Coordinates of C-alpha atoms in Angstrom, one line a residue:
L12 CA -61.9 -85.0 76.0
E13 CA -58.8 -84.2 78.1
I14 CA -57.4 -82.0 75.3
Q15 CA -60.7 -80.1 75.1
V16 CA -60.7 -79.5 78.8
Q17 CA -57.1 -78.1 78.5
Q18 CA -58.2 -75.9 75.7
M19 CA -61.1 -74.6 77.7
N20 CA -58.9 -73.9 80.6
Q21 CA -56.5 -72.0 78.4
I22 CA -59.3 -69.9 77.0
R23 CA -60.6 -69.1 80.5
Q24 CA -57.1 -68.2 81.6
M25 CA -56.7 -65.9 78.6
Q26 CA -60.1 -64.3 79.2
G27 CA -59.2 -63.8 82.9
E28 CA -55.9 -62.2 82.0
R29 CA -57.6 -59.9 79.5
E30 CA -60.2 -58.8 82.0
R31 CA -57.5 -58.1 84.6
I32 CA -55.6 -56.0 82.1
L33 CA -58.8 -54.0 81.3
E34 CA -59.4 -53.6 85.0
V35 CA -56.0 -52.2 85.9
S36 CA -55.6 -50.1 82.7
Q37 CA -55.5 -46.3 83.4
D38 CA -56.8 -45.8 79.8
M39 CA -60.6 -45.5 79.3
I40 CA -61.5 -48.5 77.1
C41 CA -65.0 -48.8 75.7
I42 CA -67.3 -50.4 73.1
V43 CA -70.0 -48.2 71.6
G44 CA -72.9 -49.3 69.5
M45 CA -73.9 -47.4 66.4
D46 CA -77.0 -46.3 68.4
G47 CA -74.6 -44.2 70.5
Y48 CA -74.9 -46.2 73.7
F49 CA -72.0 -47.8 75.6
K50 CA -71.9 -51.6 75.4
Y51 CA -68.8 -52.1 77.5
L52 CA -66.8 -49.8 79.9
N53 CA -63.6 -50.7 81.9
P54 CA -63.2 -49.4 85.5
A55 CA -61.1 -46.4 84.3
W56 CA -64.2 -44.6 83.2
Q57 CA -65.6 -44.4 86.7
K58 CA -62.2 -43.5 88.1
N59 CA -61.7 -40.6 85.6
L60 CA -65.2 -39.3 85.3
G61 CA -66.9 -40.2 88.5
Y62 CA -69.9 -41.8 87.0
T63 CA -71.1 -45.4 87.8
D64 CA -71.5 -47.9 85.1
E65 CA -75.3 -47.5 85.5
D66 CA -75.0 -43.7 84.9
L67 CA -72.9 -44.2 81.7
L68 CA -74.9 -47.1 80.2
S69 CA -78.2 -45.4 80.7
K70 CA -77.4 -42.5 78.3
K71 CA -75.8 -42.0 75.0
F72 CA -72.0 -41.2 75.1
I73 CA -72.5 -37.8 73.5
D74 CA -74.5 -36.7 76.6
F75 CA -71.3 -36.8 78.6
V76 CA -69.2 -34.8 76.1
Y77 CA -68.6 -31.2 76.9
P78 CA -71.4 -29.2 75.0
D79 CA -69.0 -27.1 72.9
D80 CA -67.3 -30.3 71.6
R81 CA -70.4 -32.3 70.8
A82 CA -70.8 -31.3 67.1
R83 CA -67.2 -32.2 66.1
T84 CA -67.3 -35.4 68.2
M85 CA -70.4 -36.5 66.4
R86 CA -68.7 -35.8 63.1
E87 CA -65.8 -38.0 64.2
F88 CA -68.2 -40.7 65.3
E89 CA -69.9 -40.7 61.9
S90 CA -66.5 -41.0 60.3
L91 CA -65.8 -44.0 62.4
A92 CA -69.1 -45.5 61.5
A93 CA -68.2 -45.2 57.8
G94 CA -65.1 -47.4 58.5
R95 CA -62.4 -44.8 59.1
R96 CA -60.0 -44.9 62.0
T97 CA -59.5 -42.2 64.6
A98 CA -56.0 -41.2 65.9
N99 CA -55.3 -38.6 68.5
F100 CA -58.7 -37.0 68.4
E101 CA -59.1 -34.7 71.4
N102 CA -62.3 -33.6 73.1
R103 CA -63.6 -32.8 76.5
Y104 CA -65.9 -34.7 78.8
T105 CA -67.8 -33.4 81.8
H106 CA -66.9 -35.0 85.1
K107 CA -69.7 -35.9 87.5
D108 CA -68.6 -33.1 89.8
G109 CA -69.0 -30.6 87.0
S110 CA -65.3 -30.2 86.1
T111 CA -63.9 -30.7 82.6
R112 CA -61.6 -33.5 81.6
Y113 CA -59.5 -33.5 78.4
L114 CA -59.3 -36.9 76.6
S115 CA -57.3 -38.1 73.6
W116 CA -58.8 -41.0 71.6
M117 CA -57.7 -43.9 69.4
A118 CA -60.6 -45.7 67.8
T119 CA -61.7 -48.1 65.1
S120 CA -64.9 -49.7 64.1
L121 CA -66.4 -52.9 62.8
P122 CA -69.4 -51.7 60.7
D123 CA -70.7 -55.2 60.1
E124 CA -71.0 -55.7 63.9
E125 CA -72.2 -52.1 64.4
R126 CA -69.5 -51.5 67.0
V127 CA -66.9 -48.9 67.7
Y128 CA -63.9 -49.8 69.8
A129 CA -62.1 -46.9 71.5
V130 CA -59.3 -46.1 73.9
G131 CA -59.3 -42.8 75.6
R132 CA -56.4 -41.3 77.7
D133 CA -56.9 -38.5 80.2
I134 CA -54.6 -35.6 79.1
T135 CA -56.1 -33.0 81.4
D136 CA -52.9 -32.3 83.3
R137 CA -51.0 -31.8 80.0
K138 CA -53.7 -29.6 78.5
Q139 CA -53.7 -27.4 81.6
I140 CA -49.9 -27.0 81.4
E141 CA -50.3 -26.0 77.7
I142 CA -53.1 -23.5 78.5
S143 CA -50.9 -22.1 81.3
L144 CA -47.9 -21.8 79.0
Q145 CA -50.1 -20.1 76.3
A146 CA -51.4 -17.6 78.9
S147 CA -47.8 -16.9 80.0
R148 CA -46.7 -16.4 76.4
E149 CA -49.7 -14.0 75.9
E150 CA -48.8 -12.1 79.1
A151 CA -45.2 -11.9 77.9
R152 CA -46.3 -10.6 74.5
L153 CA -48.5 -7.9 76.1
L154 CA -45.7 -6.9 78.4
A155 CA -43.3 -6.7 75.5
G156 CA -45.8 -4.6 73.6
K157 CA -46.1 -2.2 76.6
L158 CA -42.4 -2.0 76.9
I159 CA -42.0 -1.1 73.2
T160 CA -44.8 1.5 73.4
T161 CA -43.2 3.1 76.5
Q162 CA -39.8 3.1 75.0
E163 CA -41.1 4.6 71.8
A164 CA -42.9 7.3 73.7
E165 CA -39.7 8.2 75.5
R166 CA -37.9 8.2 72.1
A167 CA -40.5 10.5 70.7
R168 CA -40.2 13.0 73.6
L169 CA -36.4 13.0 73.2
A170 CA -36.7 13.5 69.5
R171 CA -39.0 16.5 69.8
E172 CA -36.9 18.1 72.5
Q173 CA -33.7 17.6 70.6
Q174 CA -35.0 18.8 67.3
D175 CA -36.9 21.8 68.7
D176 CA -34.1 23.0 70.9
S177 CA -31.1 22.2 68.7
T178 CA -32.7 23.4 65.4
Q179 CA -33.7 26.7 66.9
R180 CA -30.2 27.3 68.3
L181 CA -28.5 26.4 65.0
A182 CA -30.9 28.6 63.1
F183 CA -30.1 31.5 65.4
L184 CA -26.3 31.0 65.0
N185 CA -26.8 30.9 61.2
I186 CA -28.7 34.1 61.3
E187 CA -26.0 35.8 63.5
M188 CA -23.3 34.7 61.1
D189 CA -25.2 36.1 58.1
K190 CA -25.6 39.4 60.0
L191 CA -21.9 39.5 60.9
E192 CA -20.9 39.0 57.2
I193 CA -23.3 41.8 56.1
Q194 CA -22.6 44.3 58.9
D195 CA -18.8 43.9 59.2
Q196 CA -17.5 45.4 55.9
T197 CA -13.9 45.1 57.1
L198 CA -13.9 41.3 56.8
S199 CA -11.4 40.0 54.4
E200 CA -12.5 37.7 51.6
P201 CA -11.0 34.6 53.2
S202 CA -12.8 35.4 56.4
K203 CA -16.1 35.8 54.5
N204 CA -15.5 32.4 52.8
R205 CA -14.8 30.9 56.2
L206 CA -18.1 32.2 57.5
R207 CA -19.9 30.8 54.5
Q208 CA -18.3 27.4 55.1
L209 CA -19.3 27.5 58.7
G210 CA -22.9 28.3 57.6
N211 CA -22.8 25.3 55.3
D212 CA -21.5 23.2 58.2
L213 CA -24.3 24.4 60.4
G214 CA -26.8 23.5 57.8
E215 CA -25.4 20.0 57.5
L216 CA -25.3 19.7 61.3
S217 CA -29.0 20.7 61.3
S218 CA -29.7 17.9 58.7
D219 CA -27.8 15.4 60.8
I220 CA -29.9 16.3 63.9
H221 CA -33.0 15.9 61.9
I222 CA -31.9 12.4 60.8
I223 CA -31.0 11.4 64.4
S224 CA -34.4 12.7 65.6
R225 CA -36.1 10.6 62.8
Q226 CA -34.2 7.6 63.9
L227 CA -35.2 8.1 67.5
H228 CA -38.8 8.2 66.6
P229 CA -39.9 7.4 63.0
S230 CA -42.9 9.7 62.6
I231 CA -43.1 8.5 59.0
L232 CA -44.3 5.2 60.4
D233 CA -47.2 6.9 62.0
D234 CA -47.9 9.2 59.1
L235 CA -47.5 6.9 56.1
G236 CA -47.5 3.3 57.3
L237 CA -44.9 0.5 57.3
I238 CA -44.6 -0.1 53.6
Q239 CA -44.0 3.5 52.6
A240 CA -41.6 3.9 55.6
I241 CA -39.6 0.9 54.3
E242 CA -39.6 2.3 50.8
T243 CA -38.3 5.6 52.1
E244 CA -35.5 3.9 54.1
C245 CA -34.5 2.0 51.0
R246 CA -34.3 5.2 48.9
N247 CA -32.3 6.9 51.7
F248 CA -29.9 4.0 51.8
T249 CA -29.4 4.1 48.1
R250 CA -28.8 7.8 48.1
L251 CA -26.4 7.8 51.0
R252 CA -24.5 4.6 50.3
E253 CA -24.7 4.8 46.5
F254 CA -25.8 1.2 46.5
P255 CA -29.0 0.3 44.8
V256 CA -31.7 -1.5 46.9
T257 CA -34.7 -3.3 45.5
L258 CA -37.8 -3.7 47.6
D259 CA -40.1 -6.7 46.8
L260 CA -43.1 -7.2 49.0
D261 CA -45.6 -10.1 48.6
G262 CA -48.3 -8.7 50.7
T263 CA -47.3 -10.3 54.0
L264 CA -47.0 -7.0 55.8
K265 CA -50.8 -6.4 56.0
D266 CA -52.8 -6.2 59.2
L267 CA -49.9 -6.1 61.5
S268 CA -50.1 -4.6 65.0
K269 CA -48.4 -1.3 65.7
E270 CA -45.8 -3.0 67.9
I271 CA -44.8 -5.5 65.2
C272 CA -44.6 -2.8 62.6
L273 CA -42.3 -0.8 64.8
C274 CA -40.1 -3.9 65.4
I275 CA -39.8 -4.6 61.7
Y276 CA -38.9 -1.0 61.0
R277 CA -36.3 -0.9 63.8
T278 CA -34.7 -4.0 62.4
L279 CA -34.6 -2.5 59.0
Q280 CA -32.9 0.6 60.4

């Protein structure tokens, strides 16, 4: 009899310790029946969601889940009911004050007992930080896109001005040199050859200015698209460097934004 009393005392002590652990735990611990109603809730539920035990026990657990998350939460619950485990499943619950709380779940079930045992952790602060960081990254991406667009607009202006002005002036000089060769019959043959060479040099200089203008603003990118622009660059490189370049694309350059296309093309240049 004395041994039985000691065993009973030990059992009561262990039960008391377990209850105290459940009471002080910051994690939301619960038992849910296959009917969808809570069977047990530790105090963390009221602390994190603001509802009393009476509020929570009087409705199915899905009624407290954020509406947009209910369908996938029910699919996860059905998976648990079939005997599978849940790890790091995230969903949102609605607080009594109307705010939203993000929870991460670990759960298992005992189908024979028609019970699901679950532990939820409030990860709202972490999720809000993640959302804030994502918003900051999106703002940075948009800003980078605006900077690229502004820079490219300025490049386009410079390219137009340089090509229009310089090309016209070079063309005028070329014409004047041709007129000089025709009108001045006293020029010696070496002088005429020198004028012709200068004319050729002016032509090459005009071509160089055209190349620089194209590099400042790749109009081919706007006119023909990224793939053809890359193919043209490869052909030009092969021609100028006398080094064969093979282009092999697997279709990964489809549906890219204008800013990304421009960055890829600039990198290639």
